[in-house]
mmCIF file of C-alpha atoms and ligand atoms in Angstrom:
data_model
loop_
_atom_site.group_PDB
_atom_site.id
_atom_site.type_symbol
_atom_site.label_atom_id
_atom_site.label_comp_id
_atom_site.label_asym_id
_atom_site.label_seq_id
_atom_site.Cartn_x
_atom_site.Cartn_y
_atom_site.Cartn_z
ATOM 1 C CA MET A 711 0.054 -0.121 -0.014
ATOM 2 C CA SER A 712 1.466 3.573 -0.625
ATOM 3 C CA PHE A 713 0.140 6.822 -0.142
ATOM 4 C CA GLU A 714 1.823 8.794 -2.603
ATOM 5 C CA GLY A 715 3.725 11.881 -1.377
ATOM 6 C CA SER A 716 3.570 11.024 2.388
ATOM 7 C CA ASP A 717 5.437 7.585 2.533
ATOM 8 C CA VAL A 718 8.899 8.584 2.872
ATOM 9 C CA ASN A 719 9.809 10.529 6.227
ATOM 10 C CA GLY A 720 6.392 12.147 6.879
ATOM 11 C CA SER A 721 6.010 15.436 8.765
ATOM 12 C CA LEU A 722 8.360 14.632 11.576
ATOM 13 C CA TRP A 723 11.202 12.332 11.471
ATOM 14 C CA VAL A 724 14.534 11.416 13.579
ATOM 15 C CA GLY A 725 17.516 12.291 11.269
ATOM 16 C CA GLU A 726 21.186 11.823 11.559
ATOM 17 C CA GLY A 727 22.722 12.102 14.801
ATOM 18 C CA GLY A 728 19.369 11.553 16.465
ATOM 19 C CA LYS A 729 18.051 15.059 15.461
ATOM 20 C CA ILE A 730 14.431 15.806 15.236
ATOM 21 C CA HIS A 731 13.578 17.311 12.033
ATOM 22 C CA VAL A 732 10.155 18.688 11.031
ATOM 23 C CA ILE A 733 8.656 20.277 7.833
ATOM 24 C CA ASP A 734 8.213 23.985 8.271
ATOM 25 C CA GLN A 735 4.626 24.365 7.348
ATOM 26 C CA ARG A 736 4.678 28.200 7.548
ATOM 27 C CA VAL A 737 6.420 28.280 4.038
ATOM 28 C CA LEU A 738 4.741 25.705 2.120
ATOM 29 C CA PRO A 739 3.561 25.294 -0.628
ATOM 30 C CA PHE A 740 6.126 28.188 -1.765
ATOM 31 C CA ARG A 741 9.281 26.715 -0.113
ATOM 32 C CA GLU A 742 10.137 23.362 1.183
ATOM 33 C CA GLU A 743 12.322 23.715 4.251
ATOM 34 C CA GLU A 744 13.063 21.860 7.390
ATOM 35 C CA PHE A 745 13.148 22.836 10.738
ATOM 36 C CA ILE A 746 15.163 21.024 13.409
ATOM 37 C CA LEU A 747 14.058 20.861 17.110
ATOM 38 C CA ASN A 748 16.953 21.113 19.348
ATOM 39 C CA THR A 749 15.421 22.229 22.508
ATOM 40 C CA LEU A 750 12.257 22.135 24.501
ATOM 41 C CA GLU A 751 11.844 25.856 23.563
ATOM 42 C CA ASP A 752 12.169 24.776 19.854
ATOM 43 C CA ALA A 753 9.292 22.418 20.316
ATOM 44 C CA CYS A 754 7.191 24.995 22.195
ATOM 45 C CA PHE A 755 7.941 27.623 19.425
ATOM 46 C CA SER A 756 7.093 25.179 16.472
ATOM 47 C CA ILE A 757 3.671 24.208 17.986
ATOM 48 C CA ARG A 758 2.797 27.860 18.941
ATOM 49 C CA GLU A 759 4.013 29.431 15.897
ATOM 50 C CA MET A 760 2.537 26.737 13.795
ATOM 51 C CA VAL A 761 5.754 25.402 12.311
ATOM 52 C CA VAL A 762 3.959 22.312 13.101
ATOM 53 C CA ARG A 763 -0.036 21.990 13.366
ATOM 54 C CA GLY A 764 -2.394 19.627 13.163
ATOM 55 C CA ALA A 765 -3.615 17.691 16.275
ATOM 56 C CA PRO A 766 -1.934 14.457 15.951
ATOM 57 C CA LEU A 767 1.418 15.968 14.806
ATOM 58 C CA ILE A 768 1.283 18.593 17.712
ATOM 59 C CA GLY A 769 1.070 15.490 20.165
ATOM 60 C CA VAL A 770 3.985 13.766 18.541
ATOM 61 C CA THR A 771 6.070 17.034 18.587
ATOM 62 C CA ALA A 772 5.279 17.840 22.242
ATOM 63 C CA ALA A 773 6.304 14.030 22.991
ATOM 64 C CA PHE A 774 9.582 14.871 21.559
ATOM 65 C CA GLY A 775 9.744 18.071 23.328
ATOM 66 C CA MET A 776 9.447 16.075 26.556
ATOM 67 C CA TYR A 777 12.358 13.904 25.384
ATOM 68 C CA LEU A 778 14.577 16.975 24.509
ATOM 69 C CA ALA A 779 13.493 18.540 28.153
ATOM 70 C CA SER A 780 14.954 15.353 29.800
ATOM 71 C CA GLY A 781 18.600 16.013 28.536
ATOM 72 C CA ASN A 782 18.644 19.197 30.672
ATOM 73 C CA ASN A 783 20.901 18.110 33.629
ATOM 74 C CA SER A 784 18.872 18.890 36.690
ATOM 75 C CA ASN A 785 18.722 17.602 40.314
ATOM 76 C CA ASN A 786 15.102 16.886 40.090
ATOM 77 C CA ILE A 787 14.410 15.468 36.643
ATOM 78 C CA MET A 788 10.549 14.910 37.447
ATOM 79 C CA GLU A 789 10.247 18.686 38.377
ATOM 80 C CA THR A 790 11.946 19.589 35.177
ATOM 81 C CA LEU A 791 9.719 17.476 33.249
ATOM 82 C CA GLU A 792 6.543 18.697 35.022
ATOM 83 C CA GLU A 793 7.581 22.123 34.117
ATOM 84 C CA ALA A 794 8.240 21.165 30.543
ATOM 85 C CA ALA A 795 4.762 19.737 30.366
ATOM 86 C CA ALA A 796 2.981 22.798 31.610
ATOM 87 C CA TYR A 797 5.247 24.742 29.037
ATOM 88 C CA LEU A 798 4.163 22.607 26.146
ATOM 89 C CA ASN A 799 0.609 22.606 27.353
ATOM 90 C CA SER A 800 0.348 26.209 27.328
ATOM 91 C CA SER A 801 1.487 26.422 23.466
ATOM 92 C CA ARG A 802 -2.070 25.867 22.051
ATOM 93 C CA PRO A 803 -5.272 24.933 23.805
ATOM 94 C CA THR A 804 -7.800 22.906 21.567
ATOM 95 C CA ALA A 805 -6.104 19.900 20.329
ATOM 96 C CA VAL A 806 -6.162 17.264 23.076
ATOM 97 C CA ASN A 807 -3.401 15.252 21.570
ATOM 98 C CA LEU A 808 -1.051 17.868 23.196
ATOM 99 C CA PHE A 809 -2.179 17.164 26.668
ATOM 100 C CA THR A 810 -2.410 13.363 26.358
ATOM 101 C CA ALA A 811 0.927 13.230 24.914
ATOM 102 C CA THR A 812 2.761 15.364 27.930
ATOM 103 C CA ARG A 813 0.784 13.321 30.439
ATOM 104 C CA ARG A 814 1.735 10.047 28.784
ATOM 105 C CA MET A 815 5.564 11.253 28.698
ATOM 106 C CA LEU A 816 5.287 12.150 32.358
ATOM 107 C CA GLU A 817 3.869 8.785 33.510
ATOM 108 C CA THR A 818 6.456 6.927 31.460
ATOM 109 C CA ALA A 819 9.294 9.047 33.098
ATOM 110 C CA ALA A 820 7.670 8.401 36.604
ATOM 111 C CA TYR A 821 7.728 4.747 35.801
ATOM 112 C CA CYS A 822 11.497 4.920 34.984
ATOM 113 C CA HIS A 823 13.488 3.448 38.178
ATOM 114 C CA ASP A 824 16.855 4.799 36.963
ATOM 115 C CA PRO A 825 17.092 8.616 36.497
ATOM 116 C CA ALA A 826 20.047 7.913 34.062
ATOM 117 C CA GLU A 827 17.454 5.969 31.780
ATOM 118 C CA ILE A 828 14.901 8.757 31.559
ATOM 119 C CA GLU A 829 16.239 10.437 28.397
ATOM 120 C CA ASN A 830 16.632 7.444 26.358
ATOM 121 C CA THR A 831 13.113 5.826 27.550
ATOM 122 C CA LEU A 832 11.377 9.049 26.590
ATOM 123 C CA PHE A 833 13.070 9.011 23.198
ATOM 124 C CA LEU A 834 11.707 5.500 22.793
ATOM 125 C CA GLU A 835 8.128 6.578 24.047
ATOM 126 C CA ALA A 836 8.101 9.427 21.608
ATOM 127 C CA SER A 837 9.005 7.229 18.792
ATOM 128 C CA ARG A 838 6.308 4.920 19.854
ATOM 129 C CA ILE A 839 3.625 7.767 19.907
ATOM 130 C CA ARG A 840 4.799 8.703 16.452
ATOM 131 C CA GLU A 841 4.432 5.181 15.166
ATOM 132 C CA GLU A 842 1.096 4.477 16.680
ATOM 133 C CA GLU A 843 -0.160 7.698 14.910
ATOM 134 C CA ILE A 844 1.102 6.233 11.598
ATOM 135 C CA VAL A 845 -0.536 2.944 12.018
ATOM 136 C CA SER A 846 -3.759 4.639 13.191
ATOM 137 C CA CYS A 847 -3.979 6.898 10.113
ATOM 138 C CA ARG A 848 -3.425 3.675 7.908
ATOM 139 C CA ASN A 849 -6.067 1.897 9.625
ATOM 140 C CA ILE A 850 -8.481 4.969 9.154
ATOM 141 C CA GLY A 851 -7.743 4.757 5.408
ATOM 142 C CA GLU A 852 -8.684 1.090 5.413
ATOM 143 C CA HIS A 853 -12.074 1.847 7.103
ATOM 144 C CA GLY A 854 -12.887 4.963 5.313
ATOM 145 C CA LEU A 855 -12.330 3.492 1.968
ATOM 146 C CA PRO A 856 -15.607 1.367 1.817
ATOM 147 C CA LEU A 857 -17.583 4.579 2.325
ATOM 148 C CA ILE A 858 -15.917 5.874 -1.108
ATOM 149 C CA GLU A 859 -16.344 2.445 -2.676
ATOM 150 C CA ALA A 860 -20.079 2.362 -2.013
ATOM 151 C CA ILE A 861 -20.432 5.914 -3.529
ATOM 152 C CA TRP A 862 -18.710 4.830 -6.491
ATOM 153 C CA GLU A 863 -20.682 1.854 -7.039
ATOM 154 C CA ARG A 864 -23.714 3.994 -6.954
ATOM 155 C CA LYS A 865 -22.563 6.649 -9.337
ATOM 156 C CA LYS A 866 -20.070 5.339 -11.850
ATOM 157 C CA PRO A 867 -18.781 6.652 -14.218
ATOM 158 C CA SER A 868 -19.077 9.982 -12.635
ATOM 159 C CA PRO A 869 -16.177 10.786 -10.026
ATOM 160 C CA VAL A 870 -16.815 10.535 -6.340
ATOM 161 C CA GLN A 871 -16.837 14.122 -5.041
ATOM 162 C CA ILE A 872 -15.522 14.714 -1.568
ATOM 163 C CA LEU A 873 -15.292 17.930 0.336
ATOM 164 C CA THR A 874 -12.655 18.589 3.041
ATOM 165 C CA HIS A 875 -11.808 21.432 5.367
ATOM 166 C CA CYS A 876 -8.529 22.710 6.616
ATOM 167 C CA ASN A 877 -5.770 20.237 6.399
ATOM 168 C CA ALA A 878 -6.314 16.562 7.930
ATOM 169 C CA GLY A 879 -3.593 15.349 5.750
ATOM 170 C CA TRP A 880 -0.226 13.753 6.211
ATOM 171 C CA LEU A 881 1.163 17.269 7.247
ATOM 172 C CA SER A 882 -1.094 17.324 10.152
ATOM 173 C CA THR A 883 -0.529 13.809 11.224
ATOM 174 C CA VAL A 884 2.868 12.203 10.610
ATOM 175 C CA LYS A 885 1.916 10.231 7.382
ATOM 176 C CA TYR A 886 -1.384 9.455 5.417
ATOM 177 C CA GLY A 887 -3.485 11.944 7.315
ATOM 178 C CA THR A 888 -6.830 11.291 8.594
ATOM 179 C CA ALA A 889 -9.669 12.564 6.357
ATOM 180 C CA THR A 890 -7.188 12.084 3.409
ATOM 181 C CA ALA A 891 -6.214 8.348 4.138
ATOM 182 C CA PRO A 892 -9.429 6.958 2.646
ATOM 183 C CA ILE A 893 -9.025 9.384 -0.155
ATOM 184 C CA TYR A 894 -5.305 8.144 -0.884
ATOM 185 C CA LEU A 895 -6.435 4.447 -1.017
ATOM 186 C CA ALA A 896 -9.542 5.271 -3.173
ATOM 187 C CA HIS A 897 -7.328 6.950 -5.560
ATOM 188 C CA GLN A 898 -4.743 4.100 -5.454
ATOM 189 C CA LYS A 899 -7.669 1.588 -6.459
ATOM 190 C CA GLY A 900 -8.368 3.622 -9.445
ATOM 191 C CA ILE A 901 -11.691 5.338 -8.103
ATOM 192 C CA PRO A 902 -12.027 8.484 -10.023
ATOM 193 C CA ILE A 903 -12.143 11.046 -7.275
ATOM 194 C CA HIS A 904 -12.387 14.828 -6.932
ATOM 195 C CA ILE A 905 -11.659 16.750 -3.913
ATOM 196 C CA TRP A 906 -13.292 20.309 -2.916
ATOM 197 C CA VAL A 907 -10.659 21.786 -0.844
ATOM 198 C CA ASP A 908 -11.908 24.581 1.474
ATOM 199 C CA GLU A 909 -9.258 27.296 1.431
ATOM 200 C CA THR A 910 -9.653 27.871 5.365
ATOM 201 C CA ARG A 911 -9.001 31.463 6.019
ATOM 202 C CA PRO A 912 -7.227 33.115 7.864
ATOM 203 C CA ARG A 913 -4.299 30.547 7.619
ATOM 204 C CA ASN A 914 -5.385 29.075 4.451
ATOM 205 C CA GLN A 915 -4.378 25.274 5.385
ATOM 206 C CA GLY A 916 -6.524 24.093 2.912
ATOM 207 C CA ALA A 917 -5.365 26.163 0.069
ATOM 208 C CA ARG A 918 -1.578 25.973 1.032
ATOM 209 C CA LEU A 919 -1.191 22.471 2.478
ATOM 210 C CA THR A 920 -4.139 20.192 1.404
ATOM 211 C CA ALA A 921 -3.829 21.531 -2.115
ATOM 212 C CA TYR A 922 -0.045 20.889 -1.966
ATOM 213 C CA GLU A 923 -0.346 17.485 -0.675
ATOM 214 C CA LEU A 924 -3.142 16.598 -3.084
ATOM 215 C CA GLY A 925 -1.127 17.862 -5.871
ATOM 216 C CA LEU A 926 1.973 15.656 -5.004
ATOM 217 C CA ALA A 927 -0.128 12.666 -5.001
ATOM 218 C CA GLY A 928 -1.738 13.606 -8.500
ATOM 219 C CA ILE A 929 -5.163 13.565 -7.017
ATOM 220 C CA PRO A 930 -7.695 16.020 -8.786
ATOM 221 C CA HIS A 931 -8.819 18.653 -6.481
ATOM 222 C CA SER A 932 -10.322 22.333 -6.586
ATOM 223 C CA VAL A 933 -9.635 24.862 -3.973
ATOM 224 C CA ILE A 934 -12.974 26.898 -3.101
ATOM 225 C CA PRO A 935 -13.429 29.913 -0.949
ATOM 226 C CA ASP A 936 -14.655 28.769 2.557
ATOM 227 C CA ASN A 937 -18.189 29.787 1.754
ATOM 228 C CA THR A 938 -18.906 27.713 -1.283
ATOM 229 C CA GLY A 939 -19.675 24.461 0.086
ATOM 230 C CA GLY A 940 -23.467 24.979 0.952
ATOM 231 C CA HIS A 941 -23.911 26.089 -2.733
ATOM 232 C CA LEU A 942 -22.163 22.951 -4.151
ATOM 233 C CA MET A 943 -24.198 20.684 -1.792
ATOM 234 C CA GLN A 944 -27.572 22.147 -2.957
ATOM 235 C CA HIS A 945 -26.553 21.342 -6.406
ATOM 236 C CA GLY A 946 -25.570 17.547 -5.791
ATOM 237 C CA LEU A 947 -21.957 18.410 -6.334
ATOM 238 C CA VAL A 948 -20.749 17.058 -2.979
ATOM 239 C CA ASP A 949 -21.094 13.277 -2.283
ATOM 240 C CA LEU A 950 -19.228 13.006 0.922
ATOM 241 C CA VAL A 951 -17.793 15.494 3.403
ATOM 242 C CA ILE A 952 -14.699 14.142 5.438
ATOM 243 C CA VAL A 953 -12.986 16.301 8.053
ATOM 244 C CA GLY A 954 -10.433 15.856 10.879
ATOM 245 C CA SER A 955 -10.858 16.717 14.466
ATOM 246 C CA ASP A 956 -8.682 18.247 17.295
ATOM 247 C CA ARG A 957 -10.820 17.125 19.863
ATOM 248 C CA THR A 958 -13.845 14.802 20.090
ATOM 249 C CA THR A 959 -15.709 14.620 23.381
ATOM 250 C CA ARG A 960 -17.243 11.192 24.618
ATOM 251 C CA ASN A 961 -20.587 12.380 23.461
ATOM 252 C CA GLY A 962 -19.467 12.838 19.922
ATOM 253 C CA ASP A 963 -19.102 16.636 19.765
ATOM 254 C CA VAL A 964 -16.190 17.407 17.444
ATOM 255 C CA ALA A 965 -13.846 20.492 17.468
ATOM 256 C CA ASN A 966 -12.190 21.190 14.391
ATOM 257 C CA LYS A 967 -10.873 24.138 12.209
ATOM 258 C CA ILE A 968 -13.364 27.185 12.451
ATOM 259 C CA GLY A 969 -15.925 26.752 9.544
ATOM 260 C CA THR A 970 -16.449 23.114 10.002
ATOM 261 C CA TYR A 971 -19.606 23.719 11.809
ATOM 262 C CA LEU A 972 -21.143 25.257 8.920
ATOM 263 C CA LYS A 973 -20.200 22.730 6.539
ATOM 264 C CA ALA A 974 -21.851 20.210 8.911
ATOM 265 C CA LEU A 975 -25.052 22.286 8.939
ATOM 266 C CA ALA A 976 -25.116 22.385 4.992
ATOM 267 C CA ALA A 977 -24.480 18.728 4.810
ATOM 268 C CA PHE A 978 -27.219 17.995 7.132
ATOM 269 C CA ASP A 979 -29.769 20.259 5.196
ATOM 270 C CA ASN A 980 -28.787 18.524 1.920
ATOM 271 C CA GLN A 981 -28.475 14.979 3.414
ATOM 272 C CA VAL A 982 -24.813 14.752 2.422
ATOM 273 C CA PRO A 983 -23.029 12.357 4.812
ATOM 274 C CA PHE A 984 -20.694 14.070 6.997
ATOM 275 C CA TYR A 985 -17.833 12.058 8.404
ATOM 276 C CA VAL A 986 -15.101 12.828 10.868
ATOM 277 C CA ALA A 987 -11.709 10.857 10.603
ATOM 278 C CA LEU A 988 -9.742 10.939 13.805
ATOM 279 C CA PRO A 989 -7.421 8.629 15.714
ATOM 280 C CA SER A 990 -8.415 7.848 19.224
ATOM 281 C CA SER A 991 -5.543 10.277 20.401
ATOM 282 C CA SER A 992 -7.903 12.874 19.303
ATOM 283 C CA ILE A 993 -10.632 11.692 21.674
ATOM 284 C CA ASP A 994 -10.943 13.333 24.964
ATOM 285 C CA PHE A 995 -12.251 10.532 27.016
ATOM 286 C CA ASN A 996 -12.319 12.781 30.055
ATOM 287 C CA MET A 997 -14.683 15.373 28.813
ATOM 288 C CA GLU A 998 -18.358 14.609 28.733
ATOM 289 C CA ASP A 999 -19.559 17.491 26.505
ATOM 290 C CA GLY A 1000 -17.897 19.357 23.736
ATOM 291 C CA LEU A 1001 -19.955 22.422 23.010
ATOM 292 C CA ARG A 1002 -19.753 23.570 26.540
ATOM 293 C CA ASN A 1003 -16.276 22.372 27.508
ATOM 294 C CA ILE A 1004 -13.681 22.650 24.784
ATOM 295 C CA PRO A 1005 -11.372 25.462 25.039
ATOM 296 C CA VAL A 1006 -11.442 27.261 21.680
ATOM 297 C CA GLU A 1007 -8.310 28.929 20.699
ATOM 298 C CA GLU A 1008 -8.520 32.578 19.705
ATOM 299 C CA ARG A 1009 -5.413 33.606 17.764
ATOM 300 C CA SER A 1010 -4.057 37.205 17.021
ATOM 301 C CA PRO A 1011 -6.384 39.345 14.755
ATOM 302 C CA GLU A 1012 -3.353 39.951 12.794
ATOM 303 C CA GLU A 1013 -3.949 36.903 10.919
ATOM 304 C CA VAL A 1014 -7.379 37.987 9.640
ATOM 305 C CA VAL A 1015 -6.174 41.630 9.143
ATOM 306 C CA HIS A 1016 -3.569 40.453 6.725
ATOM 307 C CA THR A 1017 -3.217 37.608 4.115
ATOM 308 C CA GLU A 1018 0.181 36.036 3.046
ATOM 309 C CA GLY A 1019 1.060 34.781 -0.389
ATOM 310 C CA TRP A 1020 3.706 34.371 -2.735
ATOM 311 C CA ASP A 1021 4.762 37.706 -4.843
ATOM 312 C CA GLY A 1022 6.994 35.844 -7.291
ATOM 313 C CA LEU A 1023 10.081 36.604 -5.236
ATOM 314 C CA GLY A 1024 9.096 35.543 -1.786
ATOM 315 C CA ILE A 1025 6.356 34.987 0.882
ATOM 316 C CA THR A 1026 4.881 38.442 1.413
ATOM 317 C CA ARG A 1027 2.050 39.851 3.656
ATOM 318 C CA ILE A 1028 -0.564 42.140 2.643
ATOM 319 C CA ARG A 1029 -3.272 43.947 4.518
ATOM 320 C CA VAL A 1030 -7.028 43.086 3.593
ATOM 321 C CA LEU A 1031 -9.017 44.975 6.242
ATOM 322 C CA PRO A 1032 -9.379 48.769 6.298
ATOM 323 C CA GLU A 1033 -7.125 50.666 8.760
ATOM 324 C CA ASN A 1034 -9.500 51.125 11.568
ATOM 325 C CA SER A 1035 -11.511 47.749 11.475
ATOM 326 C CA LEU A 1036 -11.300 45.397 14.350
ATOM 327 C CA ALA A 1037 -10.879 41.653 13.861
ATOM 328 C CA ARG A 1038 -11.314 38.555 15.833
ATOM 329 C CA ASN A 1039 -9.960 35.166 15.089
ATOM 330 C CA TYR A 1040 -11.466 31.999 16.603
ATOM 331 C CA GLY A 1041 -9.464 29.060 15.511
ATOM 332 C CA PHE A 1042 -11.955 26.275 16.021
ATOM 333 C CA ASP A 1043 -15.680 25.660 16.483
ATOM 334 C CA VAL A 1044 -17.495 22.539 17.646
ATOM 335 C CA THR A 1045 -19.890 20.577 15.605
ATOM 336 C CA PRO A 1046 -22.600 19.052 17.563
ATOM 337 C CA ALA A 1047 -22.667 15.298 17.487
ATOM 338 C CA ARG A 1048 -26.156 15.340 15.983
ATOM 339 C CA LEU A 1049 -24.875 16.469 12.804
ATOM 340 C CA VAL A 1050 -22.106 13.885 12.470
ATOM 341 C CA THR A 1051 -22.955 10.918 10.376
ATOM 342 C CA GLY A 1052 -19.933 8.756 11.785
ATOM 343 C CA LEU A 1053 -16.497 8.842 13.125
ATOM 344 C CA ILE A 1054 -13.835 6.821 11.050
ATOM 345 C CA THR A 1055 -11.265 5.763 13.618
ATOM 346 C CA GLU A 1056 -8.310 3.166 13.571
ATOM 347 C CA LYS A 1057 -10.772 0.643 15.037
ATOM 348 C CA GLY A 1058 -13.799 1.025 12.404
ATOM 349 C CA ILE A 1059 -16.492 3.433 12.088
ATOM 350 C CA CYS A 1060 -18.929 4.337 14.936
ATOM 351 C CA PRO A 1061 -21.966 6.853 15.365
ATOM 352 C CA ALA A 1062 -20.767 10.022 17.090
ATOM 353 C CA THR A 1063 -22.186 8.722 20.379
ATOM 354 C CA GLU A 1064 -21.157 7.754 23.698
ATOM 355 C CA GLY A 1065 -22.138 4.349 23.082
ATOM 356 C CA GLY A 1066 -20.699 4.248 19.597
ATOM 357 C CA ILE A 1067 -17.190 5.451 20.967
ATOM 358 C CA SER A 1068 -17.006 3.260 24.034
ATOM 359 C CA GLY A 1069 -18.303 0.236 21.945
ATOM 360 C CA LEU A 1070 -15.080 0.752 20.012
ATOM 361 C CA PHE A 1071 -12.787 1.813 22.663
ATOM 362 C CA GLU A 1072 -13.794 -0.337 25.549
ATOM 363 C CA ASP A 1073 -10.010 -0.667 26.960
ATOM 364 C CA LEU A 1074 -9.723 3.468 26.802
ATOM 365 C CA LYS A 1075 -12.874 4.016 28.901
ATOM 366 C CA ILE A 1076 -12.459 5.707 32.249
HETATM 367 O O1 MRU B 1456 -4.893 25.188 13.420
HETATM 368 P P1 MRU B 1456 -4.570 24.021 12.887
HETATM 369 O O2 MRU B 1456 -4.215 24.125 11.615
HETATM 370 O O3 MRU B 1456 -3.628 23.113 13.808
HETATM 371 O O4 MRU B 1456 -5.947 22.958 12.757
HETATM 372 C C1 MRU B 1456 -5.859 21.846 12.204
HETATM 373 C C2 MRU B 1456 -7.275 21.297 11.996
HETATM 374 O O5 MRU B 1456 -8.282 21.865 12.387
HETATM 375 C C3 MRU B 1456 -7.238 20.031 11.395
HETATM 376 O O6 MRU B 1456 -8.218 19.825 10.787
HETATM 377 C C4 MRU B 1456 -7.239 18.817 12.783
HETATM 378 O O7 MRU B 1456 -6.053 19.217 13.624
HETATM 379 C C5 MRU B 1456 -7.302 17.370 12.174
HETATM 380 S S1 MRU B 1456 -5.871 16.989 12.017
HETATM 381 C C6 MRU B 1456 -5.807 15.381 11.318
#
């Protein structure tokens, strides 16, 4: 099985001399650059400034951040690691993967009897989290593929039209992506597909990252302004919506990039199936209800005031608002479970309900 364009190193890898490399997502698709994480500070910076982004990759980066912190010689290594976890946890609030990863790394360190072994143990644990995310995404692909196959059987020879929001591709995980994993497999099987890519203002993760990934893989796609999806659905031009998630709560409420909720409403109104593809690392098993409780990141209004693009020579920012207008920049919204057709996870597809989730993840129930 191959997911073109994402099956070499992925978005984070361990290079020569054990250095942690990530792809610098701030400059894609215009420049392909790497960023090296040498310190805890580098890991925090890369999450906060969105060198890396996407819930699973944020979790993996935080895990390696904890490993990097363990290299600091200190008398009280557990205290150092607790401070490192708090620091990483303050970088972005919404993706639950961050908090799960730092907690898991702290627990792993606490079990380590020999303090001299902690650094090596944490490196292995971070590598394990990375590997688990890769396996989860591959399995999400396998479980999601039949949804696309069923639509193809119904409507062939017309291509299957799938809409996605933001970037839930391999850049946001490590490899394969969540929403894109079934798409890669369908393409590989020769099913004609076409992807509607929401541009995803203000940071344009769809236009810049998802379009880049799909282009590398040769998958037909069109980038659309964020407010186009409803119109397409009304005209029968969307067969299926698949998005990712930053945090899904026990009752099936889904936090994802701002604008996801509006797509879910439009899909519901037009009887278009709306699926959320996510690994269990993005499920918050400790949170009952998402609408009331998920912390929604509010980023700098500067990201709305300006937009960024390639001017032929370099990446440039231009102002798009009048001088005196104020702006607000909510990063995520919460789609209520009732609007979600199903959750595509590494263990299979389930209804977006407490019963559906606990049916698949019995062992993770608290
Ligand atoms: O602000 P971002 O770019 O980190 O937001 C990312 C998303 O909303 C993705 O859809 C989500 O993390 C799913 S990742 C597979």
